[in-house]
Amino acid sequence: MAGTSTAPEDRGGDMSQDDRPDAATKAFLAHRNLLFTVAYELLGSAADAEDVLQETWLRWAGVDLDAVRDPRAYLVRITTRQALSRLRTLGRRKESYVGPWLPEPLLTTPDVAEDVELAESVSMAMLLVLETLQPTERAVFVLREVFDLDYDEIAEAVGKNPAAVRQIAHRARAHVAARRPRGAVSQTESRDALKAFQRAVETGDLQRLLDVLAPDVVLLTDGGGIKRAALEPVMGADRVVEWLGRISPTVSMEPAQANGHPALIVRLDGEIETVIAVRVDDGVITGLYAVRNPEKLSHMKRETALRR
């Protein structure tokens, strides 16, 4: 692979003499946000999704465009194959990861929240559900349920026949349905729960904190062995409150939109220290996801556009 070649967004595009992007560059840029979203939903890692886009570009740049009937489908196919290959490598990496592994949070543009299905599919809670699928199951589920590709297109992308893809889709759908959040939660409901949580933490009001947490709430903290974090899930409201009591009073909290949902950015001396996302069911917080690994926080400094 020609490792020195960079994707169009990194080098301004392959420009012809009249300063117009060539056909390959135009097609890639037209679908770039979609391709990033596909890769991110398959990997849960923005850094790895960016690498997949780089690999997709390298392959796309060498394709005979006259033989391509549908550039979007072709690019999605390349991206899916590259993401599946990387997903298997990621699985081995996660086995040696220190403590719980959480997806890399994204500071998302406002339109992501407006697309309810897209926002649900990239939520921290859903990405963790997708982590319980096998790589091919995950790809089939995402391509079918989120991006509405037909079974023939998915079969091309994952290297299976359409009949097998239908069976995989059915199995993956049932698996996800048994584990996904119990019902649709409005942005307002999530924002209210998070606001009450923030107020309780900032004031040290333990009773108010217990009121906003479900009795069986689970806290996952991802420090990646770099930042202090619980090495196992913290389960139950009392234990979660005890753990949250260790938060330094010198930090500041600010609301943000992460992965299409309300979240909190925790700063220390102006720098992002933690991103907290939540899962809300029936008006109370049932899941808390605190990403502290600094290697996973760079995409909270600028907005990321996601597309279907």
Tab-separated table of N, CA, C and O in Angstrom, residues 150 182 280 306:
chain	number	residue	atom	x	y	z
A	150	ASP	N	-29.907	-2.676	0.916
A	150	ASP	CA	-30.618	-3.921	0.620
A	150	ASP	C	-29.676	-5.102	0.851
A	150	ASP	O	-28.456	-4.958	0.954
A	182	ARG	N	-34.784	0.475	26.744
A	182	ARG	CA	-36.155	-0.047	26.732
A	182	ARG	C	-37.122	0.759	25.876
A	182	ARG	O	-38.096	0.240	25.378
A	280	VAL	N	-30.728	6.807	29.934
A	280	VAL	CA	-31.891	7.154	30.755
A	280	VAL	C	-33.051	6.223	30.416
A	280	VAL	O	-33.376	6.017	29.244
A	306	LEU	N	-21.977	13.602	11.167
A	306	LEU	CA	-22.336	12.229	10.847
A	306	LEU	C	-23.495	12.247	9.853
A	306	LEU	O	-24.351	13.129	9.910
